[in-house]
mmCIF file of C-alpha atoms and ligand atoms in Angstrom:
data_model
loop_
_atom_site.group_PDB
_atom_site.id
_atom_site.type_symbol
_atom_site.label_atom_id
_atom_site.label_comp_id
_atom_site.label_asym_id
_atom_site.label_seq_id
_atom_site.Cartn_x
_atom_site.Cartn_y
_atom_site.Cartn_z
ATOM 1 C CA UNK A 1 14.623 -7.280 1.689
ATOM 2 C CA UNK A 2 12.654 -4.466 3.288
ATOM 3 C CA UNK A 3 14.444 -1.134 3.377
ATOM 4 C CA UNK A 4 13.372 1.766 5.510
ATOM 5 C CA UNK A 5 15.174 5.104 5.615
ATOM 6 C CA UNK A 6 16.017 5.820 9.220
ATOM 7 C CA UNK A 7 14.479 9.274 9.121
ATOM 8 C CA UNK A 8 13.818 9.962 12.745
ATOM 9 C CA UNK A 9 16.461 7.960 14.567
ATOM 10 C CA UNK A 10 17.172 10.325 17.432
ATOM 11 C CA UNK A 11 20.235 8.682 18.950
ATOM 12 C CA UNK A 12 23.582 7.324 17.986
ATOM 13 C CA UNK A 13 23.951 3.583 17.786
ATOM 14 C CA UNK A 14 26.636 1.837 19.839
ATOM 15 C CA UNK A 15 29.587 0.980 17.589
ATOM 16 C CA UNK A 16 29.709 -2.691 18.595
ATOM 17 C CA UNK A 17 29.131 -4.394 15.247
ATOM 18 C CA UNK A 18 31.130 -6.738 13.143
ATOM 19 C CA UNK A 19 31.235 -5.006 9.761
ATOM 20 C CA UNK A 20 32.244 -1.624 8.441
ATOM 21 C CA UNK A 21 30.042 0.320 6.063
ATOM 22 C CA UNK A 22 31.293 2.821 3.460
ATOM 23 C CA UNK A 23 31.537 5.658 5.953
ATOM 24 C CA UNK A 24 33.768 3.574 8.200
ATOM 25 C CA UNK A 25 31.156 3.076 10.908
ATOM 26 C CA UNK A 26 30.648 -0.382 12.299
ATOM 27 C CA UNK A 27 27.318 -2.031 11.558
ATOM 28 C CA UNK A 28 25.391 -3.677 14.362
ATOM 29 C CA UNK A 29 22.918 -6.487 13.650
ATOM 30 C CA UNK A 30 20.101 -7.340 16.027
ATOM 31 C CA UNK A 31 17.418 -10.017 16.114
ATOM 32 C CA UNK A 32 13.882 -9.234 17.328
ATOM 33 C CA UNK A 33 11.464 -11.966 18.401
ATOM 34 C CA UNK A 34 7.700 -11.418 18.651
ATOM 35 C CA UNK A 35 5.354 -13.930 20.321
ATOM 36 C CA UNK A 36 2.712 -12.036 22.328
ATOM 37 C CA UNK A 37 -0.358 -13.673 20.752
ATOM 38 C CA UNK A 38 -1.100 -15.245 17.360
ATOM 39 C CA UNK A 39 2.184 -14.417 15.623
ATOM 40 C CA UNK A 40 5.638 -15.868 16.028
ATOM 41 C CA UNK A 41 7.896 -13.410 14.234
ATOM 42 C CA UNK A 42 11.627 -12.856 13.844
ATOM 43 C CA UNK A 43 13.382 -9.956 12.199
ATOM 44 C CA UNK A 44 16.936 -8.761 11.664
ATOM 45 C CA UNK A 45 17.690 -5.025 11.758
ATOM 46 C CA UNK A 46 20.950 -3.225 11.385
ATOM 47 C CA UNK A 47 22.244 -0.004 12.850
ATOM 48 C CA UNK A 48 21.972 1.871 9.557
ATOM 49 C CA UNK A 49 18.198 1.657 10.015
ATOM 50 C CA UNK A 50 17.479 -1.190 7.636
ATOM 51 C CA UNK A 51 14.951 -3.876 8.433
ATOM 52 C CA UNK A 52 16.672 -6.700 6.597
ATOM 53 C CA UNK A 53 14.072 -9.403 7.161
ATOM 54 C CA UNK A 54 10.689 -9.871 8.783
ATOM 55 C CA UNK A 55 9.765 -13.567 8.917
ATOM 56 C CA UNK A 56 6.627 -14.824 10.617
ATOM 57 C CA UNK A 57 4.219 -17.693 11.123
ATOM 58 C CA UNK A 58 0.679 -16.947 12.312
ATOM 59 C CA UNK A 59 -1.501 -19.274 14.376
ATOM 60 C CA UNK A 60 -5.027 -19.342 12.932
ATOM 61 C CA UNK A 61 -7.738 -20.592 15.316
ATOM 62 C CA UNK A 62 -10.650 -22.715 14.049
ATOM 63 C CA UNK A 63 -13.702 -20.905 12.573
ATOM 64 C CA UNK A 64 -15.775 -19.236 15.283
ATOM 65 C CA UNK A 65 -12.995 -19.544 17.909
ATOM 66 C CA UNK A 66 -10.561 -17.113 19.476
ATOM 67 C CA UNK A 67 -6.886 -17.650 20.206
ATOM 68 C CA UNK A 68 -6.388 -20.635 22.507
ATOM 69 C CA UNK A 69 -3.218 -19.684 24.424
ATOM 70 C CA UNK A 70 -1.986 -23.267 24.741
ATOM 71 C CA UNK A 71 -2.566 -24.053 21.070
ATOM 72 C CA UNK A 72 -0.956 -20.777 19.988
ATOM 73 C CA UNK A 73 2.094 -21.446 22.164
ATOM 74 C CA UNK A 74 2.350 -24.966 20.719
ATOM 75 C CA UNK A 75 2.300 -23.405 17.246
ATOM 76 C CA UNK A 76 5.061 -20.968 18.271
ATOM 77 C CA UNK A 77 7.255 -23.751 19.708
ATOM 78 C CA UNK A 78 6.906 -25.747 16.492
ATOM 79 C CA UNK A 79 7.630 -22.824 14.166
ATOM 80 C CA UNK A 80 10.242 -20.856 16.141
ATOM 81 C CA UNK A 81 13.371 -22.504 14.728
ATOM 82 C CA UNK A 82 12.265 -22.200 11.092
ATOM 83 C CA UNK A 83 11.117 -18.586 11.445
ATOM 84 C CA UNK A 84 14.385 -17.510 13.094
ATOM 85 C CA UNK A 85 16.395 -19.453 10.522
ATOM 86 C CA UNK A 86 14.472 -17.701 7.722
ATOM 87 C CA UNK A 87 15.118 -14.275 9.294
ATOM 88 C CA UNK A 88 18.873 -14.899 9.645
ATOM 89 C CA UNK A 89 19.288 -16.467 6.201
ATOM 90 C CA UNK A 90 17.321 -13.669 4.542
ATOM 91 C CA UNK A 91 19.642 -11.126 6.160
ATOM 92 C CA UNK A 92 22.676 -13.099 5.019
ATOM 93 C CA UNK A 93 24.084 -13.407 8.531
ATOM 94 C CA UNK A 94 24.656 -16.095 11.128
ATOM 95 C CA UNK A 95 23.575 -15.964 14.767
ATOM 96 C CA UNK A 96 27.194 -15.300 15.779
ATOM 97 C CA UNK A 97 27.089 -12.013 13.774
ATOM 98 C CA UNK A 98 24.361 -10.618 16.038
ATOM 99 C CA UNK A 99 25.060 -7.911 18.599
ATOM 100 C CA UNK A 100 21.810 -8.254 20.573
ATOM 101 C CA UNK A 101 18.589 -10.229 20.943
ATOM 102 C CA UNK A 102 15.348 -8.341 21.628
ATOM 103 C CA UNK A 103 12.156 -10.148 22.579
ATOM 104 C CA UNK A 104 8.595 -9.037 23.275
ATOM 105 C CA UNK A 105 8.413 -9.384 27.052
ATOM 106 C CA UNK A 106 4.744 -8.332 27.322
ATOM 107 C CA UNK A 107 1.953 -7.522 27.545
ATOM 108 C CA UNK A 108 0.433 -10.636 26.014
ATOM 109 C CA UNK A 109 -0.632 -14.227 26.543
ATOM 110 C CA UNK A 110 1.612 -15.955 29.088
ATOM 111 C CA UNK A 111 2.159 -19.259 27.275
ATOM 112 C CA UNK A 112 2.931 -17.442 23.999
ATOM 113 C CA UNK A 113 5.264 -14.912 25.609
ATOM 114 C CA UNK A 114 7.133 -17.736 27.306
ATOM 115 C CA UNK A 115 8.076 -19.346 23.980
ATOM 116 C CA UNK A 116 9.638 -16.161 22.589
ATOM 117 C CA UNK A 117 11.414 -15.391 25.857
ATOM 118 C CA UNK A 118 12.796 -18.927 26.170
ATOM 119 C CA UNK A 119 14.133 -18.914 22.625
ATOM 120 C CA UNK A 120 15.632 -15.441 23.104
ATOM 121 C CA UNK A 121 17.312 -16.472 26.377
ATOM 122 C CA UNK A 122 18.730 -19.604 24.777
ATOM 123 C CA UNK A 123 20.306 -17.692 21.863
ATOM 124 C CA UNK A 124 21.537 -14.885 24.125
ATOM 125 C CA UNK A 125 23.052 -17.345 26.548
ATOM 126 C CA UNK A 126 24.763 -19.509 23.887
ATOM 127 C CA UNK A 127 26.261 -16.571 21.991
ATOM 128 C CA UNK A 128 26.768 -14.404 25.078
ATOM 129 C CA UNK A 129 24.629 -11.552 23.710
ATOM 130 C CA UNK A 130 22.810 -8.734 25.482
ATOM 131 C CA UNK A 131 19.127 -9.495 25.964
ATOM 132 C CA UNK A 132 16.621 -6.660 25.538
ATOM 133 C CA UNK A 133 13.013 -6.871 26.788
ATOM 134 C CA UNK A 134 10.682 -4.883 24.522
ATOM 135 C CA UNK A 135 7.238 -3.685 25.510
ATOM 136 C CA UNK A 136 4.946 -4.764 22.674
ATOM 137 C CA UNK A 137 3.090 -1.420 22.564
ATOM 138 C CA UNK A 138 6.406 0.439 22.320
ATOM 139 C CA UNK A 139 7.263 -1.841 19.382
ATOM 140 C CA UNK A 140 3.996 -1.020 17.563
ATOM 141 C CA UNK A 141 4.517 2.717 18.089
ATOM 142 C CA UNK A 142 8.212 2.972 17.237
ATOM 143 C CA UNK A 143 7.969 1.075 13.950
ATOM 144 C CA UNK A 144 4.996 3.226 12.920
ATOM 145 C CA UNK A 145 6.926 6.414 13.815
ATOM 146 C CA UNK A 146 9.941 5.176 11.864
ATOM 147 C CA UNK A 147 7.873 4.482 8.774
ATOM 148 C CA UNK A 148 5.984 7.770 8.980
ATOM 149 C CA UNK A 149 9.117 9.795 9.628
ATOM 150 C CA UNK A 150 7.338 11.363 12.606
ATOM 151 C CA UNK A 151 9.476 12.536 15.495
ATOM 152 C CA UNK A 152 6.904 13.566 18.105
ATOM 153 C CA UNK A 153 3.443 12.248 17.229
ATOM 154 C CA UNK A 154 0.194 11.789 19.061
ATOM 155 C CA UNK A 155 -0.400 8.063 18.580
ATOM 156 C CA UNK A 156 -3.629 6.107 18.444
ATOM 157 C CA UNK A 157 -2.644 2.474 19.040
ATOM 158 C CA UNK A 158 -5.441 0.134 17.995
ATOM 159 C CA UNK A 159 -4.836 -3.609 17.880
ATOM 160 C CA UNK A 160 -6.000 -6.912 19.300
ATOM 161 C CA UNK A 161 -4.266 -6.173 22.586
ATOM 162 C CA UNK A 162 -4.365 -2.367 22.784
ATOM 163 C CA UNK A 163 -6.627 0.625 22.457
ATOM 164 C CA UNK A 164 -4.946 3.767 23.743
ATOM 165 C CA UNK A 165 -3.896 7.288 22.856
ATOM 166 C CA UNK A 166 -0.354 8.260 23.700
ATOM 167 C CA UNK A 167 2.225 10.986 23.310
ATOM 168 C CA UNK A 168 5.804 11.022 24.535
ATOM 169 C CA UNK A 169 6.616 13.231 27.501
ATOM 170 C CA UNK A 170 9.286 13.190 30.212
ATOM 171 C CA UNK A 171 10.935 9.935 29.193
ATOM 172 C CA UNK A 172 7.839 7.787 28.653
ATOM 173 C CA UNK A 173 4.911 7.269 26.313
ATOM 174 C CA UNK A 174 2.129 8.834 28.416
ATOM 175 C CA UNK A 175 -1.494 7.750 28.027
ATOM 176 C CA UNK A 176 -4.186 10.324 27.214
ATOM 177 C CA UNK A 177 -7.107 7.919 26.935
ATOM 178 C CA UNK A 178 -7.666 4.179 26.710
ATOM 179 C CA UNK A 179 -10.269 1.457 26.732
ATOM 180 C CA UNK A 180 -11.874 0.650 30.056
ATOM 181 C CA UNK A 181 -12.626 -2.939 29.032
ATOM 182 C CA UNK A 182 -12.064 -4.714 25.700
ATOM 183 C CA UNK A 183 -9.967 -3.340 22.823
ATOM 184 C CA UNK A 184 -11.359 -2.236 19.450
ATOM 185 C CA UNK A 185 -9.678 -5.328 17.936
ATOM 186 C CA UNK A 186 -11.444 -7.581 20.429
ATOM 187 C CA UNK A 187 -14.747 -5.862 19.655
ATOM 188 C CA UNK A 188 -14.353 -6.659 15.952
ATOM 189 C CA UNK A 189 -12.958 -10.161 16.494
ATOM 190 C CA UNK A 190 -15.549 -11.193 19.080
ATOM 191 C CA UNK A 191 -18.398 -9.901 16.944
ATOM 192 C CA UNK A 192 -16.825 -11.735 13.998
ATOM 193 C CA UNK A 193 -16.708 -14.939 16.030
ATOM 194 C CA UNK A 194 -20.407 -14.560 16.879
ATOM 195 C CA UNK A 195 -21.005 -14.355 13.119
ATOM 196 C CA UNK A 196 -19.019 -17.583 12.658
ATOM 197 C CA UNK A 197 -15.702 -16.178 11.374
ATOM 198 C CA UNK A 198 -12.219 -17.086 12.533
ATOM 199 C CA UNK A 199 -10.184 -14.494 14.419
ATOM 200 C CA UNK A 200 -8.920 -12.014 13.421
ATOM 201 C CA UNK A 201 -12.113 -10.816 11.725
ATOM 202 C CA UNK A 202 -11.449 -7.068 11.289
ATOM 203 C CA UNK A 203 -10.639 -7.248 7.584
ATOM 204 C CA UNK A 204 -13.660 -9.458 6.851
ATOM 205 C CA UNK A 205 -15.984 -7.037 8.675
ATOM 206 C CA UNK A 206 -14.500 -4.104 6.758
ATOM 207 C CA UNK A 207 -15.423 -5.868 3.500
ATOM 208 C CA UNK A 208 -18.948 -6.692 4.717
ATOM 209 C CA UNK A 209 -19.490 -3.087 5.871
ATOM 210 C CA UNK A 210 -19.145 -1.895 2.277
ATOM 211 C CA UNK A 211 -22.384 -3.725 1.386
ATOM 212 C CA UNK A 212 -24.418 -2.141 4.227
ATOM 213 C CA UNK A 213 -27.699 -0.369 3.502
ATOM 214 C CA UNK A 214 -28.371 1.465 6.758
ATOM 215 C CA UNK A 215 -26.871 2.565 10.052
ATOM 216 C CA UNK A 216 -28.170 0.787 13.167
ATOM 217 C CA UNK A 217 -27.905 2.756 16.396
ATOM 218 C CA UNK A 218 -25.519 1.146 18.918
ATOM 219 C CA UNK A 219 -24.340 2.242 22.391
ATOM 220 C CA UNK A 220 -21.780 5.045 22.145
ATOM 221 C CA UNK A 221 -19.728 5.010 25.367
ATOM 222 C CA UNK A 222 -17.088 7.650 26.025
ATOM 223 C CA UNK A 223 -16.228 8.345 29.670
ATOM 224 C CA UNK A 224 -13.916 11.293 30.199
ATOM 225 C CA UNK A 225 -11.273 10.576 27.589
ATOM 226 C CA UNK A 226 -11.672 6.797 27.823
ATOM 227 C CA UNK A 227 -13.837 4.452 25.774
ATOM 228 C CA UNK A 228 -15.785 1.290 26.555
ATOM 229 C CA UNK A 229 -16.682 -1.312 23.939
ATOM 230 C CA UNK A 230 -18.316 -4.107 25.943
ATOM 231 C CA UNK A 231 -21.846 -2.645 25.733
ATOM 232 C CA UNK A 232 -21.653 -2.134 21.979
ATOM 233 C CA UNK A 233 -20.446 -5.743 21.580
ATOM 234 C CA UNK A 234 -23.340 -7.187 23.592
ATOM 235 C CA UNK A 235 -25.872 -5.032 21.731
ATOM 236 C CA UNK A 236 -24.462 -5.963 18.307
ATOM 237 C CA UNK A 237 -24.355 -9.688 19.160
ATOM 238 C CA UNK A 238 -27.953 -9.599 20.417
ATOM 239 C CA UNK A 239 -29.125 -7.827 17.258
ATOM 240 C CA UNK A 240 -27.292 -10.356 15.097
ATOM 241 C CA UNK A 241 -28.973 -13.211 16.979
ATOM 242 C CA UNK A 242 -32.372 -11.573 16.453
ATOM 243 C CA UNK A 243 -31.869 -11.464 12.686
ATOM 244 C CA UNK A 244 -30.437 -7.985 11.921
ATOM 245 C CA UNK A 245 -28.343 -7.789 8.760
ATOM 246 C CA UNK A 246 -24.686 -8.759 9.287
ATOM 247 C CA UNK A 247 -23.529 -6.133 6.773
ATOM 248 C CA UNK A 248 -25.503 -3.339 8.476
ATOM 249 C CA UNK A 249 -24.159 -4.371 11.871
ATOM 250 C CA UNK A 250 -20.557 -4.559 10.614
ATOM 251 C CA UNK A 251 -20.930 -1.052 9.193
ATOM 252 C CA UNK A 252 -22.583 0.308 12.341
ATOM 253 C CA UNK A 253 -19.951 -1.262 14.606
ATOM 254 C CA UNK A 254 -17.224 0.455 12.615
ATOM 255 C CA UNK A 255 -19.003 3.820 12.449
ATOM 256 C CA UNK A 256 -19.817 3.857 16.171
ATOM 257 C CA UNK A 257 -16.564 2.404 17.506
ATOM 258 C CA UNK A 258 -14.378 4.528 15.233
ATOM 259 C CA UNK A 259 -16.359 7.708 16.013
ATOM 260 C CA UNK A 260 -15.706 7.081 19.722
ATOM 261 C CA UNK A 261 -11.986 6.694 19.016
ATOM 262 C CA UNK A 262 -11.933 9.843 16.891
ATOM 263 C CA UNK A 263 -13.667 11.874 19.585
ATOM 264 C CA UNK A 264 -11.088 11.017 22.259
ATOM 265 C CA UNK A 265 -8.195 11.297 19.815
ATOM 266 C CA UNK A 266 -9.340 14.756 18.756
ATOM 267 C CA UNK A 267 -9.566 15.917 22.357
ATOM 268 C CA UNK A 268 -6.039 14.651 23.036
ATOM 269 C CA UNK A 269 -4.754 16.315 19.861
ATOM 270 C CA UNK A 270 -6.308 19.636 20.871
ATOM 271 C CA UNK A 271 -4.819 19.291 24.362
ATOM 272 C CA UNK A 272 -1.294 18.225 23.411
ATOM 273 C CA UNK A 273 -1.123 20.462 20.302
ATOM 274 C CA UNK A 274 0.985 17.855 18.514
ATOM 275 C CA UNK A 275 1.539 18.487 14.816
ATOM 276 C CA UNK A 276 1.621 14.778 13.888
ATOM 277 C CA UNK A 277 -1.132 12.179 14.277
ATOM 278 C CA UNK A 278 -0.127 8.554 13.865
ATOM 279 C CA UNK A 279 -2.280 5.434 13.933
ATOM 280 C CA UNK A 280 -0.527 2.141 14.726
ATOM 281 C CA UNK A 281 -1.538 -1.488 15.361
ATOM 282 C CA UNK A 282 -3.525 -4.037 13.370
ATOM 283 C CA UNK A 283 -6.749 -2.000 13.162
ATOM 284 C CA UNK A 284 -4.785 0.828 11.464
ATOM 285 C CA UNK A 285 -5.216 -1.275 8.308
ATOM 286 C CA UNK A 286 -8.880 -0.188 8.239
ATOM 287 C CA UNK A 287 -9.465 2.441 5.546
ATOM 288 C CA UNK A 288 -12.586 3.902 7.105
ATOM 289 C CA UNK A 289 -10.808 4.498 10.415
ATOM 290 C CA UNK A 290 -7.948 6.217 8.585
ATOM 291 C CA UNK A 291 -10.372 8.385 6.631
ATOM 292 C CA UNK A 292 -12.033 9.530 9.866
ATOM 293 C CA UNK A 293 -8.711 10.177 11.626
ATOM 294 C CA UNK A 294 -7.418 12.088 8.626
ATOM 295 C CA UNK A 295 -10.391 14.455 8.989
ATOM 296 C CA UNK A 296 -9.474 14.938 12.679
ATOM 297 C CA UNK A 297 -5.870 15.769 11.760
ATOM 298 C CA UNK A 298 -6.980 18.223 9.060
ATOM 299 C CA UNK A 299 -9.124 20.139 11.553
ATOM 300 C CA UNK A 300 -6.031 20.641 13.748
ATOM 301 C CA UNK A 301 -3.472 21.313 11.010
ATOM 302 C CA UNK A 302 -1.654 18.109 11.927
ATOM 303 C CA UNK A 303 0.040 15.693 9.528
ATOM 304 C CA UNK A 304 -1.598 12.259 9.477
ATOM 305 C CA UNK A 305 -0.040 8.869 8.822
ATOM 306 C CA UNK A 306 -1.177 5.274 9.276
ATOM 307 C CA UNK A 307 1.357 2.500 9.642
ATOM 308 C CA UNK A 308 1.472 0.384 6.460
ATOM 309 C CA UNK A 309 -0.317 -2.959 6.509
ATOM 310 C CA UNK A 310 3.118 -4.644 6.434
ATOM 311 C CA UNK A 311 3.875 -3.364 9.946
ATOM 312 C CA UNK A 312 0.318 -2.819 11.262
ATOM 313 C CA UNK A 313 -0.107 -6.287 12.778
ATOM 314 C CA UNK A 314 2.271 -8.049 15.137
ATOM 315 C CA UNK A 315 5.681 -8.715 13.628
ATOM 316 C CA UNK A 316 9.287 -9.313 14.595
ATOM 317 C CA UNK A 317 10.347 -6.047 12.906
ATOM 318 C CA UNK A 318 8.608 -3.935 15.540
ATOM 319 C CA UNK A 319 10.496 -5.752 18.287
ATOM 320 C CA UNK A 320 13.822 -5.681 16.447
ATOM 321 C CA UNK A 321 13.507 -1.956 15.736
ATOM 322 C CA UNK A 322 12.471 -1.009 19.275
ATOM 323 C CA UNK A 323 15.230 -3.344 20.478
ATOM 324 C CA UNK A 324 17.778 -1.420 18.423
ATOM 325 C CA UNK A 325 16.589 1.875 19.919
ATOM 326 C CA UNK A 326 16.860 0.387 23.411
ATOM 327 C CA UNK A 327 20.281 -1.113 22.609
ATOM 328 C CA UNK A 328 21.487 2.313 21.490
ATOM 329 C CA UNK A 329 20.900 3.617 25.005
ATOM 330 C CA UNK A 330 22.110 0.553 26.884
ATOM 331 C CA UNK A 331 18.784 -0.951 27.940
ATOM 332 C CA UNK A 332 19.632 -4.611 28.667
ATOM 333 C CA UNK A 333 18.331 -7.173 31.123
ATOM 334 C CA UNK A 334 20.368 -9.893 32.876
ATOM 335 C CA UNK A 335 19.277 -13.384 31.815
ATOM 336 C CA UNK A 336 18.082 -14.321 35.308
ATOM 337 C CA UNK A 337 15.782 -11.274 35.408
ATOM 338 C CA UNK A 338 14.336 -11.711 31.926
ATOM 339 C CA UNK A 339 10.795 -12.431 33.056
ATOM 340 C CA UNK A 340 7.710 -12.016 30.888
ATOM 341 C CA UNK A 341 4.869 -9.708 31.916
ATOM 342 C CA UNK A 342 1.326 -10.537 30.828
ATOM 343 C CA UNK A 343 0.299 -7.040 31.963
ATOM 344 C CA UNK A 344 2.782 -4.248 31.317
ATOM 345 C CA UNK A 345 1.502 -0.728 30.918
ATOM 346 C CA UNK A 346 3.038 1.415 28.225
ATOM 347 C CA UNK A 347 3.332 4.401 30.543
ATOM 348 C CA UNK A 348 5.495 2.433 32.983
ATOM 349 C CA UNK A 349 8.284 1.873 30.434
ATOM 350 C CA UNK A 350 11.326 4.162 30.346
ATOM 351 C CA UNK A 351 12.324 5.080 26.803
ATOM 352 C CA UNK A 352 15.726 6.792 27.147
ATOM 353 C CA UNK A 353 16.313 6.912 23.369
ATOM 354 C CA UNK A 354 13.576 9.571 23.157
ATOM 355 C CA UNK A 355 14.557 11.589 26.198
HETATM 356 P P1 LIG B 1 -2.428 -6.920 16.108
HETATM 357 O O1 LIG B 1 -2.916 -7.298 17.487
HETATM 358 O O2 LIG B 1 -1.666 -5.637 16.058
HETATM 359 O O3 LIG B 1 -1.763 -8.036 15.361
HETATM 360 O O4 LIG B 1 -3.745 -6.590 15.262
HETATM 361 C C1 LIG B 1 -4.743 -7.549 15.061
HETATM 362 C C2 LIG B 1 -6.084 -6.873 15.084
HETATM 363 O O5 LIG B 1 -6.250 -6.023 13.946
HETATM 364 C C3 LIG B 1 -7.226 -7.860 15.048
HETATM 365 O O6 LIG B 1 -8.165 -7.522 16.045
HETATM 366 C C4 LIG B 1 -7.795 -7.702 13.644
HETATM 367 O O7 LIG B 1 -9.183 -7.993 13.553
HETATM 368 C C5 LIG B 1 -7.546 -6.235 13.390
HETATM 369 N N1 LIG B 1 -7.544 -5.888 11.961
HETATM 370 C C6 LIG B 1 -6.722 -6.343 11.003
HETATM 371 N N2 LIG B 1 -7.076 -5.815 9.794
HETATM 372 C C7 LIG B 1 -8.154 -5.008 10.024
HETATM 373 C C8 LIG B 1 -8.987 -4.189 9.193
HETATM 374 N N3 LIG B 1 -8.786 -4.088 7.887
HETATM 375 N N4 LIG B 1 -10.002 -3.511 9.795
HETATM 376 C C9 LIG B 1 -10.208 -3.592 11.126
HETATM 377 N N5 LIG B 1 -9.465 -4.357 11.953
HETATM 378 C C10 LIG B 1 -8.445 -5.059 11.408
HETATM 379 MG MG1 LIG B 2 -0.104 -6.226 18.749
#
């Protein structure tokens, strides 16, 4: 069982649960379902702030290939029942003990999102439970903030699907910089694929970078407070094809791409004057990136925290936790309106639990 102290839970939780804890408050259980891309995940949280389980099954594409949406969705359909069963059993509850179902409603790959949404609708409909659509980026950010104990951070969200800088203001996570084309995760994964690795390749490239002997100059593209990674990807792939060392290129990709991210993050930190800097998403597992961001935070007297590797990548826990926050402020969606959204900007999502 994973236990997290609910350090920064800003709101009260609705007393709609089925059990009483020692203080006499009712405990609410919720199920979160994640299926935006490669991962089908399910997690049970309770209203005392515990993440009771975080079960998952990850679709791994063949070597040298990216995620095939149809194949990934087939994987999710096959694994969904077992993963949800594992999450409920691990928490020691039955589906009828749940008080809500949260699902990742986007952004993500349509066929994959549809599996999670369909399963969530089916459970919600059968047990007559409130259904909560969670924005995947909100999920990444809220679980990282929970773990860090940060209440009002500047967040760098770096994953396969996102590269953006955000801080909360006037009821939403506002964006202070983002990628203009591909994400940092896609940069690493697509370069990895060109080198013959399976996606995701970020961890493999981090290992290879340690054996590098020299820095190779690559395009450094910052526009305003946004970044662009497509030019650096093309340049790195061309150099690889012309025989440059894979280790040197892996190192140079990291140094260049991460320096771009640090530049725009530092500008946003100086502008917003936040005292907490948080990095979330799968690429937060990279030690070099964290080292560079830590130096940025130090220069601005801000605390720095990276989400742990357990919650860095996609997982049901991030959806369950964000679902609980939404549930606490009555954010539900009627079954017939529970659509999925392949594109769904973070700064268009109301987050009343932080207002
Ligand atoms: P997510 O979309 O949040 O599941 O994150 C997946 C992304 O994180 C992929 O693009 C991975 O290549 C990347 N990633 C995972 N571990 C690392 C690492 N150690 N260094 C860099 N990128 C990583
Ligand atoms: Mg993600």
